[in-house]
């Protein structure tokens, strides 16, 4: 029943007017007016001014004071790759001292990067973590990469950085909440992320990276150039070798840029010089264009074999699920949008794993992969950054690696995630048992067979060491010889 306002009592009429002013059309008009009036002011405060991006014809844009070798485009031409092969591949072979190359690839994943950090520390405790000739990372993988590059001696710093103690301070909303995010350039302030990187990327770390890079090893991270839409690969070893405050500043800025998720954290402006003047490049999270960094562009489909790569092993740590957990998607715009983005990212990651697997087979390489299994439930971006969640995920990755239960070949991983499983399965390690061929499997099996009183390990007798065969042709021949000797 519709009641006219004139027919209402004076008290009810006044109450209706107040309600319409508080939550009705008047409040909407007021909100729109606030946005229109304050929008330009907020945009001027929140969005920093920038110079234009270098036009496409200025391919000579470079950072002042640094050599051009500190970075290169992710989409290489064959000619560019030949130059890279000549200048870097020989150094990697030299750093391996005649052994097959070992390579570590770290994906993005936000707070789920605690898994990768835990895997590395647990791998060190197992005692089988190799010395990598090349380490690559994007997004949170880029933040892990320097510690992985420097080896187990830097595990204490890696643990402190990813056990979650400093993660809550990263999500500091901008002034005026959603208005600042709408008219600015990110939802959260960039100062906490910069402070976290500055805390752990010290002059001592820079010197240590430079010393290792001098042996021929490579430390590479990727950012996304939003102006060109392409991936930029940064050689952090070359930057560290430059030395001094300028190198430390650029090293930190590149790491911050690679972890700056568009919309969540502000982009990083990198000032470059070209023949026609000075420009600004807008660099953001490397996983925007690539979930992990290895054999980008034309390199992944080169028909010829690269002999130094034959026999090499690639270890890929995926800080997330390669396939999402199945659940009912709420019938809301934001839920549908976020679920669609997550599905696209997971599909892209699976496709990249398949490409890397094809590249490895063509080059005679081994590919070992680990991911967070779907039985381990992850939350959203902000939820995964909670200290309790990061600490638990770090401990999970460390425990599974210490038991030798993280690495599988790519075919097994892709075959496993293709199966549909119930979402309520028990949380287990990525690998149920340490395969005999996997690194650390022998050490894990030896510990499993140790006596409770720490006595000597119990070994089964080897064939040919005092044990006669009981079946097969050899057993028949043995019985025939015994029968012959008895009759004689």
PDB file of C-alpha atoms in Angstrom, residues 201-341:
ATOM      1  CA  UNK A 201      68.721  -5.546   0.517  1.00  0.00           C
ATOM      2  CA  UNK A 202      71.785  -4.116   2.225  1.00  0.00           C
ATOM      3  CA  UNK A 203      75.212  -3.038   0.939  1.00  0.00           C
ATOM      4  CA  UNK A 204      76.545  -6.360   2.275  1.00  0.00           C
ATOM      5  CA  UNK A 205      74.037  -8.314   0.149  1.00  0.00           C
ATOM      6  CA  UNK A 206      74.956  -6.200  -2.880  1.00  0.00           C
ATOM      7  CA  UNK A 207      78.649  -7.020  -2.463  1.00  0.00           C
ATOM      8  CA  UNK A 208      77.882 -10.726  -2.033  1.00  0.00           C
ATOM      9  CA  UNK A 209      75.789 -10.787  -5.241  1.00  0.00           C
ATOM     10  CA  UNK A 210      78.563  -8.978  -7.137  1.00  0.00           C
ATOM     11  CA  UNK A 211      81.143 -11.523  -5.946  1.00  0.00           C
ATOM     12  CA  UNK A 212      79.027 -14.458  -7.111  1.00  0.00           C
ATOM     13  CA  UNK A 213      78.183 -12.789 -10.421  1.00  0.00           C
ATOM     14  CA  UNK A 214      81.911 -12.394 -11.101  1.00  0.00           C
ATOM     15  CA  UNK A 215      82.149 -16.206 -11.342  1.00  0.00           C
ATOM     16  CA  UNK A 216      79.740 -16.262 -14.297  1.00  0.00           C
ATOM     17  CA  UNK A 217      76.515 -17.005 -12.402  1.00  0.00           C
ATOM     18  CA  UNK A 218      73.344 -15.086 -13.338  1.00  0.00           C
ATOM     19  CA  UNK A 219      70.674 -13.484 -11.130  1.00  0.00           C
ATOM     20  CA  UNK A 220      67.760 -12.304 -13.275  1.00  0.00           C
ATOM     21  CA  UNK A 221      64.394 -10.769 -12.377  1.00  0.00           C
ATOM     22  CA  UNK A 222      61.597  -9.503 -14.591  1.00  0.00           C
ATOM     23  CA  UNK A 223      59.387  -6.430 -14.543  1.00  0.00           C
ATOM     24  CA  UNK A 224      56.588  -5.355 -16.881  1.00  0.00           C
ATOM     25  CA  UNK A 225      56.927  -2.097 -18.811  1.00  0.00           C
ATOM     26  CA  UNK A 226      53.326  -0.873 -18.850  1.00  0.00           C
ATOM     27  CA  UNK A 227      54.047   1.703 -21.551  1.00  0.00           C
ATOM     28  CA  UNK A 228      55.208  -0.900 -24.075  1.00  0.00           C
ATOM     29  CA  UNK A 229      53.350  -3.872 -22.568  1.00  0.00           C
ATOM     30  CA  UNK A 230      56.480  -6.026 -22.650  1.00  0.00           C
ATOM     31  CA  UNK A 231      58.653  -7.917 -20.191  1.00  0.00           C
ATOM     32  CA  UNK A 232      61.992  -6.411 -19.156  1.00  0.00           C
ATOM     33  CA  UNK A 233      64.702  -8.751 -17.822  1.00  0.00           C
ATOM     34  CA  UNK A 234      67.158  -7.193 -15.357  1.00  0.00           C
ATOM     35  CA  UNK A 235      70.614  -8.615 -14.678  1.00  0.00           C
ATOM     36  CA  UNK A 236      70.966  -7.906 -10.963  1.00  0.00           C
ATOM     37  CA  UNK A 237      74.495  -9.333 -10.924  1.00  0.00           C
ATOM     38  CA  UNK A 238      75.674  -6.680 -13.379  1.00  0.00           C
ATOM     39  CA  UNK A 239      73.900  -3.961 -11.391  1.00  0.00           C
ATOM     40  CA  UNK A 240      75.558  -5.173  -8.169  1.00  0.00           C
ATOM     41  CA  UNK A 241      78.976  -5.286  -9.875  1.00  0.00           C
ATOM     42  CA  UNK A 242      78.600  -1.570 -10.697  1.00  0.00           C
ATOM     43  CA  UNK A 243      78.805  -0.874  -6.947  1.00  0.00           C
ATOM     44  CA  UNK A 244      78.117   2.259  -4.972  1.00  0.00           C
ATOM     45  CA  UNK A 245      74.932   4.022  -3.810  1.00  0.00           C
ATOM     46  CA  UNK A 246      73.524   4.281  -7.356  1.00  0.00           C
ATOM     47  CA  UNK A 247      73.724   0.503  -7.832  1.00  0.00           C
ATOM     48  CA  UNK A 248      72.113  -0.175  -4.449  1.00  0.00           C
ATOM     49  CA  UNK A 249      69.297   2.256  -5.237  1.00  0.00           C
ATOM     50  CA  UNK A 250      68.602   0.720  -8.658  1.00  0.00           C
ATOM     51  CA  UNK A 251      68.836  -2.850  -7.273  1.00  0.00           C
ATOM     52  CA  UNK A 252      66.164  -2.008  -4.704  1.00  0.00           C
ATOM     53  CA  UNK A 253      63.945  -0.156  -7.178  1.00  0.00           C
ATOM     54  CA  UNK A 254      63.945  -3.079  -9.603  1.00  0.00           C
ATOM     55  CA  UNK A 255      62.916  -5.505  -6.842  1.00  0.00           C
ATOM     56  CA  UNK A 256      60.150  -3.158  -5.682  1.00  0.00           C
ATOM     57  CA  UNK A 257      58.928  -2.769  -9.271  1.00  0.00           C
ATOM     58  CA  UNK A 258      58.874  -6.522  -9.876  1.00  0.00           C
ATOM     59  CA  UNK A 259      56.685  -7.005  -6.771  1.00  0.00           C
ATOM     60  CA  UNK A 260      54.376  -3.999  -7.343  1.00  0.00           C
ATOM     61  CA  UNK A 261      51.056  -5.593  -8.305  1.00  0.00           C
ATOM     62  CA  UNK A 262      49.173  -3.129 -10.560  1.00  0.00           C
ATOM     63  CA  UNK A 263      46.333  -1.495  -8.671  1.00  0.00           C
ATOM     64  CA  UNK A 264      47.502  -2.730  -5.283  1.00  0.00           C
ATOM     65  CA  UNK A 265      50.907  -1.017  -5.096  1.00  0.00           C
ATOM     66  CA  UNK A 266      52.111   2.061  -7.003  1.00  0.00           C
ATOM     67  CA  UNK A 267      54.261   1.512 -10.100  1.00  0.00           C
ATOM     68  CA  UNK A 268      57.930   2.436 -10.141  1.00  0.00           C
ATOM     69  CA  UNK A 269      59.138   5.111 -12.548  1.00  0.00           C
ATOM     70  CA  UNK A 270      62.550   4.384 -14.036  1.00  0.00           C
ATOM     71  CA  UNK A 271      64.198   7.446 -15.619  1.00  0.00           C
ATOM     72  CA  UNK A 272      66.049   6.761 -18.871  1.00  0.00           C
ATOM     73  CA  UNK A 273      67.940   8.840 -21.407  1.00  0.00           C
ATOM     74  CA  UNK A 274      67.604   8.550 -25.168  1.00  0.00           C
ATOM     75  CA  UNK A 275      69.022  10.505 -28.081  1.00  0.00           C
ATOM     76  CA  UNK A 276      66.083  12.906 -27.953  1.00  0.00           C
ATOM     77  CA  UNK A 277      65.943  13.585 -24.219  1.00  0.00           C
ATOM     78  CA  UNK A 278      64.926  12.123 -20.859  1.00  0.00           C
ATOM     79  CA  UNK A 279      61.886   9.873 -20.394  1.00  0.00           C
ATOM     80  CA  UNK A 280      60.140   7.840 -17.687  1.00  0.00           C
ATOM     81  CA  UNK A 281      59.316   4.140 -17.947  1.00  0.00           C
ATOM     82  CA  UNK A 282      56.473   2.779 -15.796  1.00  0.00           C
ATOM     83  CA  UNK A 283      57.561  -0.606 -14.403  1.00  0.00           C
ATOM     84  CA  UNK A 284      55.241  -2.958 -12.476  1.00  0.00           C
ATOM     85  CA  UNK A 285      54.933  -6.589 -11.346  1.00  0.00           C
ATOM     86  CA  UNK A 286      56.763  -8.977 -13.672  1.00  0.00           C
ATOM     87  CA  UNK A 287      54.023 -11.616 -13.375  1.00  0.00           C
ATOM     88  CA  UNK A 288      51.680  -9.258 -15.238  1.00  0.00           C
ATOM     89  CA  UNK A 289      53.186 -10.579 -18.477  1.00  0.00           C
ATOM     90  CA  UNK A 290      54.947 -13.759 -17.330  1.00  0.00           C
ATOM     91  CA  UNK A 291      54.173 -16.041 -14.349  1.00  0.00           C
ATOM     92  CA  UNK A 292      57.849 -17.041 -14.230  1.00  0.00           C
ATOM     93  CA  UNK A 293      61.003 -16.242 -16.181  1.00  0.00           C
ATOM     94  CA  UNK A 294      62.788 -18.739 -18.386  1.00  0.00           C
ATOM     95  CA  UNK A 295      63.421 -19.027 -22.145  1.00  0.00           C
ATOM     96  CA  UNK A 296      61.128 -16.093 -23.024  1.00  0.00           C
ATOM     97  CA  UNK A 297      59.823 -15.369 -26.512  1.00  0.00           C
ATOM     98  CA  UNK A 298      61.531 -16.931 -29.497  1.00  0.00           C
ATOM     99  CA  UNK A 299      64.078 -18.719 -27.288  1.00  0.00           C
ATOM    100  CA  UNK A 300      61.484 -21.299 -26.198  1.00  0.00           C
ATOM    101  CA  UNK A 301      60.861 -22.429 -29.796  1.00  0.00           C
ATOM    102  CA  UNK A 302      64.398 -22.338 -31.207  1.00  0.00           C
ATOM    103  CA  UNK A 303      64.831 -25.447 -33.368  1.00  0.00           C
ATOM    104  CA  UNK A 304      68.558 -25.810 -32.761  1.00  0.00           C
ATOM    105  CA  UNK A 305      70.024 -27.439 -29.670  1.00  0.00           C
ATOM    106  CA  UNK A 306      72.193 -25.491 -27.262  1.00  0.00           C
ATOM    107  CA  UNK A 307      74.863 -27.989 -26.277  1.00  0.00           C
ATOM    108  CA  UNK A 308      75.809 -26.334 -22.923  1.00  0.00           C
ATOM    109  CA  UNK A 309      72.225 -26.935 -21.771  1.00  0.00           C
ATOM    110  CA  UNK A 310      72.311 -30.675 -22.476  1.00  0.00           C
ATOM    111  CA  UNK A 311      71.998 -32.592 -19.197  1.00  0.00           C
ATOM    112  CA  UNK A 312      71.065 -29.466 -17.207  1.00  0.00           C
ATOM    113  CA  UNK A 313      68.290 -29.477 -14.602  1.00  0.00           C
ATOM    114  CA  UNK A 314      65.656 -26.781 -14.155  1.00  0.00           C
ATOM    115  CA  UNK A 315      63.930 -26.510 -10.770  1.00  0.00           C
ATOM    116  CA  UNK A 316      60.630 -24.586 -10.965  1.00  0.00           C
ATOM    117  CA  UNK A 317      58.912 -23.438  -7.750  1.00  0.00           C
ATOM    118  CA  UNK A 318      55.291 -22.384  -8.365  1.00  0.00           C
ATOM    119  CA  UNK A 319      54.123 -20.271  -5.423  1.00  0.00           C
ATOM    120  CA  UNK A 320      50.456 -21.114  -5.874  1.00  0.00           C
ATOM    121  CA  UNK A 321      48.063 -23.597  -7.456  1.00  0.00           C
ATOM    122  CA  UNK A 322      48.476 -24.600 -11.093  1.00  0.00           C
ATOM    123  CA  UNK A 323      44.745 -25.341 -11.038  1.00  0.00           C
ATOM    124  CA  UNK A 324      42.226 -23.591  -8.799  1.00  0.00           C
ATOM    125  CA  UNK A 325      40.234 -25.351  -6.136  1.00  0.00           C
ATOM    126  CA  UNK A 326      36.672 -25.959  -7.221  1.00  0.00           C
ATOM    127  CA  UNK A 327      34.028 -24.005  -5.345  1.00  0.00           C
ATOM    128  CA  UNK A 328      30.738 -22.214  -5.954  1.00  0.00           C
ATOM    129  CA  UNK A 329      31.279 -18.696  -7.306  1.00  0.00           C
ATOM    130  CA  UNK A 330      28.917 -16.110  -5.737  1.00  0.00           C
ATOM    131  CA  UNK A 331      26.610 -14.378  -8.204  1.00  0.00           C
ATOM    132  CA  UNK A 332      28.214 -10.970  -7.696  1.00  0.00           C
ATOM    133  CA  UNK A 333      30.171  -8.780 -10.107  1.00  0.00           C
ATOM    134  CA  UNK A 334      33.324  -8.565  -8.008  1.00  0.00           C
ATOM    135  CA  UNK A 335      33.346 -12.312  -7.264  1.00  0.00           C
ATOM    136  CA  UNK A 336      32.846 -13.202 -10.919  1.00  0.00           C
ATOM    137  CA  UNK A 337      35.570 -10.766 -11.987  1.00  0.00           C
ATOM    138  CA  UNK A 338      38.136 -11.957  -9.417  1.00  0.00           C
ATOM    139  CA  UNK A 339      37.395 -15.614 -10.102  1.00  0.00           C
ATOM    140  CA  UNK A 340      37.799 -15.023 -13.856  1.00  0.00           C
ATOM    141  CA  UNK A 341      41.173 -13.311 -13.369  1.00  0.00           C
TER     142      UNK A 341
END
